[in-house]
Coordinates of C-alpha atoms in Angstrom, one line a residue:
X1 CA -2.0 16.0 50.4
X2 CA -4.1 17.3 47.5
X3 CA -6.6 15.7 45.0
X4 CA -7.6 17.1 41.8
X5 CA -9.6 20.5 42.3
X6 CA -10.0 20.2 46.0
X7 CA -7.6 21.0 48.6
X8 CA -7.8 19.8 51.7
X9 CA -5.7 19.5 55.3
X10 CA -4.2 16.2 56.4
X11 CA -4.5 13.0 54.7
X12 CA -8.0 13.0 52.8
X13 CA -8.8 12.2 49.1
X14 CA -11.4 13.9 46.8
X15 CA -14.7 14.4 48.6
X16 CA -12.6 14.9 51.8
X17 CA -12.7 11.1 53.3
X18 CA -9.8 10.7 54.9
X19 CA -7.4 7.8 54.0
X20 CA -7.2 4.8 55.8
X21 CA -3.4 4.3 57.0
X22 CA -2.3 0.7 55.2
X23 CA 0.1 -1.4 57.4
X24 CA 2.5 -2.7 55.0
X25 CA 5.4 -5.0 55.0
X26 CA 8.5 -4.9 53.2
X27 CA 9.1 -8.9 51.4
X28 CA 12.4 -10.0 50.5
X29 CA 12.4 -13.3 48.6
X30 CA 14.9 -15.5 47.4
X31 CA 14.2 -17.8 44.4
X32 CA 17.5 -20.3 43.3
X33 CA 17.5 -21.7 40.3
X34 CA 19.2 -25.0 39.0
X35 CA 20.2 -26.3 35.5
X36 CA 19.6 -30.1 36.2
X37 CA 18.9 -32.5 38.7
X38 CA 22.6 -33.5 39.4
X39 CA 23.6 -29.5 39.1
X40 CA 25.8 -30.6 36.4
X41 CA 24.4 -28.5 33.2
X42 CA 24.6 -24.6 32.3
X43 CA 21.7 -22.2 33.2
X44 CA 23.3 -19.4 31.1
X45 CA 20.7 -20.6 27.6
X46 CA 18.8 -19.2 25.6
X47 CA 15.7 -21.2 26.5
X48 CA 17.0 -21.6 30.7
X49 CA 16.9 -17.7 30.8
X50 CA 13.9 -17.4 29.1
X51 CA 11.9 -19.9 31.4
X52 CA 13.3 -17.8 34.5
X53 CA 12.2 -14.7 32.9
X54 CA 8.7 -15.9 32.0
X55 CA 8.5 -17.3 35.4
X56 CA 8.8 -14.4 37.1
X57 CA 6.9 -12.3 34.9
X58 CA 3.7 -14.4 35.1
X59 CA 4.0 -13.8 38.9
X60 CA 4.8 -10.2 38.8
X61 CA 1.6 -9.5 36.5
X62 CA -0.2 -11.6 39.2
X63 CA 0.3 -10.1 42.4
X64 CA 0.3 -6.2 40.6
X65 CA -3.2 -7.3 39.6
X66 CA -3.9 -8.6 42.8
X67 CA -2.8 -6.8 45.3
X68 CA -1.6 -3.8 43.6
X69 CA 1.9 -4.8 44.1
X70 CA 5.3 -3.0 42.6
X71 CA 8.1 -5.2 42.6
X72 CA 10.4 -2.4 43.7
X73 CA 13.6 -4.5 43.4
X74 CA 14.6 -7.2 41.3
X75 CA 18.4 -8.0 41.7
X76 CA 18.2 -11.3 38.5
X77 CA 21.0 -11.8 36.0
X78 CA 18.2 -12.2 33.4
X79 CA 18.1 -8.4 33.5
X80 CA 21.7 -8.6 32.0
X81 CA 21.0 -11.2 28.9
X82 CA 17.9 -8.5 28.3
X83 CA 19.4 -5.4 28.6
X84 CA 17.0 -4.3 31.3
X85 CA 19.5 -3.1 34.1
X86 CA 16.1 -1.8 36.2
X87 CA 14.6 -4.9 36.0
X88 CA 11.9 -4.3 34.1
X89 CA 12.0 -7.2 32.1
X90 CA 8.9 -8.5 31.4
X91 CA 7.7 -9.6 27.8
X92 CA 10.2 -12.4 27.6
X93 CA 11.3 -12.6 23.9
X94 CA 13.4 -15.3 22.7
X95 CA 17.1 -14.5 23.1
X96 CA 19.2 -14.9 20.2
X97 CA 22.7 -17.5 20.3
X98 CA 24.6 -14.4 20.2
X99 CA 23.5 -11.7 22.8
X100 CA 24.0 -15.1 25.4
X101 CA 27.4 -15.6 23.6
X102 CA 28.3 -11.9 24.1
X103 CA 27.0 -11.9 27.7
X104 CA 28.8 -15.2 28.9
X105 CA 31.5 -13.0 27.6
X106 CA 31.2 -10.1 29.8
X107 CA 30.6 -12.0 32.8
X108 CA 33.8 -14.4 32.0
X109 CA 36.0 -11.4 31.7
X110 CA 34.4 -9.7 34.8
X111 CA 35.0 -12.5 36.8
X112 CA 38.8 -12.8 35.6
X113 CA 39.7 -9.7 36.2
X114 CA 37.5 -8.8 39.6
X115 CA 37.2 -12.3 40.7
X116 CA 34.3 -12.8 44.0
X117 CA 34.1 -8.8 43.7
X118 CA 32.9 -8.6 40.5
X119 CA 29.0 -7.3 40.0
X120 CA 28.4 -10.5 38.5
X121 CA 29.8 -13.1 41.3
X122 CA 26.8 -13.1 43.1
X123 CA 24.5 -15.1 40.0
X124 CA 27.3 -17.6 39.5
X125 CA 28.2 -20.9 40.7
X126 CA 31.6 -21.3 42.3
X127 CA 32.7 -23.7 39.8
X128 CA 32.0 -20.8 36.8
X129 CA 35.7 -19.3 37.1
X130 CA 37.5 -22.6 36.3
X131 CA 35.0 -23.9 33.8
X132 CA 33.1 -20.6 32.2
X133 CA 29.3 -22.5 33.5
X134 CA 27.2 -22.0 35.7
X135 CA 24.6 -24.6 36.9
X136 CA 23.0 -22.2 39.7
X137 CA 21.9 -18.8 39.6
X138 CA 19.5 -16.4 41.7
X139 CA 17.2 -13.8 41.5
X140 CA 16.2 -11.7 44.5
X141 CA 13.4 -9.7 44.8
X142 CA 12.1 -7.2 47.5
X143 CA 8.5 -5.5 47.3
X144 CA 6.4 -3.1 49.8
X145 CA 2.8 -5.1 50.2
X146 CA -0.2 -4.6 53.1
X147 CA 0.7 -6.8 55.8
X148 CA -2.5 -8.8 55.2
X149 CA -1.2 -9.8 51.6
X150 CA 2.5 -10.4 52.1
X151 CA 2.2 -14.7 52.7
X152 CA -0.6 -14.5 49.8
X153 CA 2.1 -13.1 47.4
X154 CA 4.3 -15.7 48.2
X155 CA 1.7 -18.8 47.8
X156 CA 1.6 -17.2 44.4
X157 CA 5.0 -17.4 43.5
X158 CA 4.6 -21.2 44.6
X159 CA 1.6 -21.8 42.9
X160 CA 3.3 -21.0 39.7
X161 CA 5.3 -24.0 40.7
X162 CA 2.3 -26.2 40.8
X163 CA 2.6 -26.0 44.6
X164 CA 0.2 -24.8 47.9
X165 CA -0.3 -25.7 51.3
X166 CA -4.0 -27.3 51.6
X167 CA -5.1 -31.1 53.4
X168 CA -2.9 -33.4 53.5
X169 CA -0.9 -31.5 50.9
X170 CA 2.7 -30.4 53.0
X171 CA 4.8 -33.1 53.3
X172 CA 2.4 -36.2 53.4
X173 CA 2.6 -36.7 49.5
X174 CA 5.7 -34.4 49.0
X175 CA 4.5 -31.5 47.6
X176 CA 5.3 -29.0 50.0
X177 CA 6.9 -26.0 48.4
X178 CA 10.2 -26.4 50.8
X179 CA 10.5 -30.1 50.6
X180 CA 10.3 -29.9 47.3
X181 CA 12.5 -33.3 46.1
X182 CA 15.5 -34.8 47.2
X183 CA 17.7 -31.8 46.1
X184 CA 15.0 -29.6 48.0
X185 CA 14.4 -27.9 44.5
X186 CA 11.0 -28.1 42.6
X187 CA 11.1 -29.0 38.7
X188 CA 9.7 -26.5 36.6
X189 CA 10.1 -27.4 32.7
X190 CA 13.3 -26.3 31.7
X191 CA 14.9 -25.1 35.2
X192 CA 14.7 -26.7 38.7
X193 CA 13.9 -23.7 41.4
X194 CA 13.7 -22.9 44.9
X195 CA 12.0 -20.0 46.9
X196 CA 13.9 -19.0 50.4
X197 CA 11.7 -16.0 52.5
X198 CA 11.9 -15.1 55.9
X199 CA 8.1 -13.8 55.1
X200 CA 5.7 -16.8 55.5
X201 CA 5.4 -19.1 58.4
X202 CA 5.4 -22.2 56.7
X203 CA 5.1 -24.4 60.0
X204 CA 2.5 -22.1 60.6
X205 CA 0.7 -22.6 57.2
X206 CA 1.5 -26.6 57.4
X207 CA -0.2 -26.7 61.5
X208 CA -3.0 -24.8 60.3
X209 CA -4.0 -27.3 57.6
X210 CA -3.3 -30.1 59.4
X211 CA -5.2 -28.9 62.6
X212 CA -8.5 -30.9 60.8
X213 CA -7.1 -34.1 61.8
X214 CA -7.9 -33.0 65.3
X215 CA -11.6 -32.4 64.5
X216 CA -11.2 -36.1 62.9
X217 CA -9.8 -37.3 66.1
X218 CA -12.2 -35.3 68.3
X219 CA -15.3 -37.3 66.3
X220 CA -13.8 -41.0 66.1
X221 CA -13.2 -40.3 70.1
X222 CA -16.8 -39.4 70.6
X223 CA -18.2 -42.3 68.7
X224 CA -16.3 -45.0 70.4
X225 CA -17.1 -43.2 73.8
X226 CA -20.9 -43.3 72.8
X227 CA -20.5 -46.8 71.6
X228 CA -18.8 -47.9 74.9
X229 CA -21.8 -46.0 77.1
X230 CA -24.2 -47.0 74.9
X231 CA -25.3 -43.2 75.3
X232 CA -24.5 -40.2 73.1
X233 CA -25.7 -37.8 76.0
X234 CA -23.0 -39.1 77.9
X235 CA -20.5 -39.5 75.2
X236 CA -21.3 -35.7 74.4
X237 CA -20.9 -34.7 78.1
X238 CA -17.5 -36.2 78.7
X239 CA -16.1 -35.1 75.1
X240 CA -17.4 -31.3 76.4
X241 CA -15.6 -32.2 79.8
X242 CA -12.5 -32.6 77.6
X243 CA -13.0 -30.1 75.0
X244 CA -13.1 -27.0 77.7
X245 CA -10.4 -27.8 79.0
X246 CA -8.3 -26.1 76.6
X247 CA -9.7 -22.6 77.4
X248 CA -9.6 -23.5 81.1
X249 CA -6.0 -23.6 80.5
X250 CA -5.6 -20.8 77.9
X251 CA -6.9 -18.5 80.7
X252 CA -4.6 -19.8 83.3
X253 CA -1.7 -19.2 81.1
X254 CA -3.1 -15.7 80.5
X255 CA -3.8 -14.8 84.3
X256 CA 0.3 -15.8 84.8
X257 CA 1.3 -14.1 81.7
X258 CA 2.9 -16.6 79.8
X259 CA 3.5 -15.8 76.6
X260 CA 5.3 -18.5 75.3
X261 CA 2.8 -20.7 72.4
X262 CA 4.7 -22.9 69.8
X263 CA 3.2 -25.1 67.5
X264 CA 4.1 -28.2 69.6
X265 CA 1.7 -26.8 72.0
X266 CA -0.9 -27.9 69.6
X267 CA -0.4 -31.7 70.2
X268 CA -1.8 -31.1 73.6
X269 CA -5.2 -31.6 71.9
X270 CA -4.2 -35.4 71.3
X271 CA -2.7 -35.2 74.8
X272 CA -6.1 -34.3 76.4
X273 CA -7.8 -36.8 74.1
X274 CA -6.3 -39.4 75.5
X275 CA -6.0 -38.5 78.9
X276 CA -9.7 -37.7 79.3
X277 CA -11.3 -40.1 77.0
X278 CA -9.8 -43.2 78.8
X279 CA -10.5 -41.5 82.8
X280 CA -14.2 -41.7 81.0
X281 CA -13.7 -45.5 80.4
X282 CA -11.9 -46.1 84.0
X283 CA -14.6 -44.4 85.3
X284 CA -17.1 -46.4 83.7
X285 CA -15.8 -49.6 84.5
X286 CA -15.5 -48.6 87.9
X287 CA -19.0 -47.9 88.6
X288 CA -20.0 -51.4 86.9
X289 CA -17.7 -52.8 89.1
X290 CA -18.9 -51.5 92.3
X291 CA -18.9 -53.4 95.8
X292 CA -22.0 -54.1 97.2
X293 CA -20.9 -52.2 100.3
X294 CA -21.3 -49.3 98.8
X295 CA -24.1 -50.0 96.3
X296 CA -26.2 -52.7 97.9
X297 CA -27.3 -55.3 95.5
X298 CA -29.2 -57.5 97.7
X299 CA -32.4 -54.8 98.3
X300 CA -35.8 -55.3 97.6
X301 CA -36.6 -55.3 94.0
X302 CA -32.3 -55.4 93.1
X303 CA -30.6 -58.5 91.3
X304 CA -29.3 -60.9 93.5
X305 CA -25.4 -61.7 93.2
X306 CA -25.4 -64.6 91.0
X307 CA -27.6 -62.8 88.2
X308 CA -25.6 -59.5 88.5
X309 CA -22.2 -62.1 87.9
X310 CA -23.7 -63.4 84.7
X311 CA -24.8 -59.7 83.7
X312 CA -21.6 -58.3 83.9

């Protein structure tokens, strides 16, 4: 490698600091795009085409300023209606009635003659060879981005829909970006769209959110504990008591090698709750409860029966 005016050995840059090797990862995204609600309309207009062009523009410019990210491949049929067949598209301008005339065209004849082989099959609805529409189309996208980045360029492309993973946000009030509504597309102005990628955990992103209702659960737990005992020392103890269990157990899976961790394994945090908090109550209400031939009451200085009774 060489850098302006100074050659050196191996991989350095100017002032002969070597580069840091990037671990990338390759993104292959999927976004679907619908006319209508019912999927009954035609996505080939003027003003459809345009929306998915602007759409994926504003994004593009987004994660390039970002993250530095090329979008090496852009497989879209708005390439077509704008003449870019490298899909550089990006300015959007407003297509005129005939170019999408022309171009509805081409893809009719393509289709006639070549059928599911022709170039253009794979944007088209299946119904587009009997009735010359199309209420689906897709745009497919594939991009080299440092590992650390990839499910951050993603939450941009939803967040472009109006849609994120935060609190209470994935599911809960339907706005996760794969719920989407009933059709499991998201409405965006003109079109109706919908992202498919292998590259972003989205069970992942959803457990990680919602993981804060176990802090929730972990404090209301505590304060009925101290409440009950009358005692936040002990109501801290036995909620530690619980709490380190976890690890306990994380190291025993470790020292057996097993591997195996799925987000169900999460839930075990309620599990423990509820095992340990009410042992602390059993507990407690067995010592109250304690025979006098183990715990004489009847000493010098102790409560006689009858008062103890009353007491408790």
């Amino acid at each position: 490698n060489e850098t302006e005016g100074n050659e050196t050995e191996g991989n350095e840059t100017e002032g002969n600091e070597p580069e840091v090797e990037v671990e990338g990862k390759t993104v292959r995204m999927t976004m679907y795009y619908k006319s209508d609600k019912e999927g009954a309309g035609n996505i080939f207009t003027a003003e459809k085409l345009q929306a998915i062009c602007r759409l994926e523009s504003s994004w593009m410019d987004k994660i390039e300023a970002n993250y530095g990210v090329n979008v090496g491949l852009r497989d879209s049929i708005v390439n077509l209606y704008y003449n870019a067949t490298d899909g550089s598209t990006r300015n959007c301008p407003d297509i005129d009635a005939q170019t999408v005339t022309a171009t509805n065209t081409l893809i009719s004849m393509s289709v006639d003659a070549a059928g599911p082989r022709s170039p253009f099959a794979r944007f088209l609805d299946k119904t587009f060879e009997s009735t010359g529409q199309s209420a689906y189309t897709r745009t497919y996208v594939q991009y080299w981005v440092p590992k650390t980045n990839a499910s951050a360029t993603i939450k941009d492309f939803l967040a472009e829909l109006g849609k994120e993973y935060a609190f209470f946000r994935d599911g809960y009030l339907k706005t996760s970006p794969f719920l989407a509504e009933e059709d499991r597309f998201i409405d965006n102005g003109l079109i109706r769209v919908r992202v498919s990628t292998g590259d972003i955990n989205e069970m992942g992103e959803m457990v990680a959110t919602d993981f804060l209702f176990t802090i929730l659960a972990i404090f209301l737990v505590w304060l009925i504990m101290a409440a009950f005992l009358k005692s936040g020392i002990a109501a801290t103890m036995a909620m530690l008591q619980i709490c380190t269990s976890l690890p306990i157990a994380a190291i025993v899976y470790k020292a057996l090698t097993i591997d195996f961790f799925e987000h169900l394994h999460i839930l075990v945090v309620y599990l423990v709750l509820g095992i340990g908090a009410d042992d602390v109550f059993v507990l407690y209400d067995a010592f109250r409860h304690i025979s006098d031939e183990f715990a004489p009451t009847s000493a010098p200085g102790c409560y006689d029966d009858a008062t103890l009774h009353r007491v408790l």
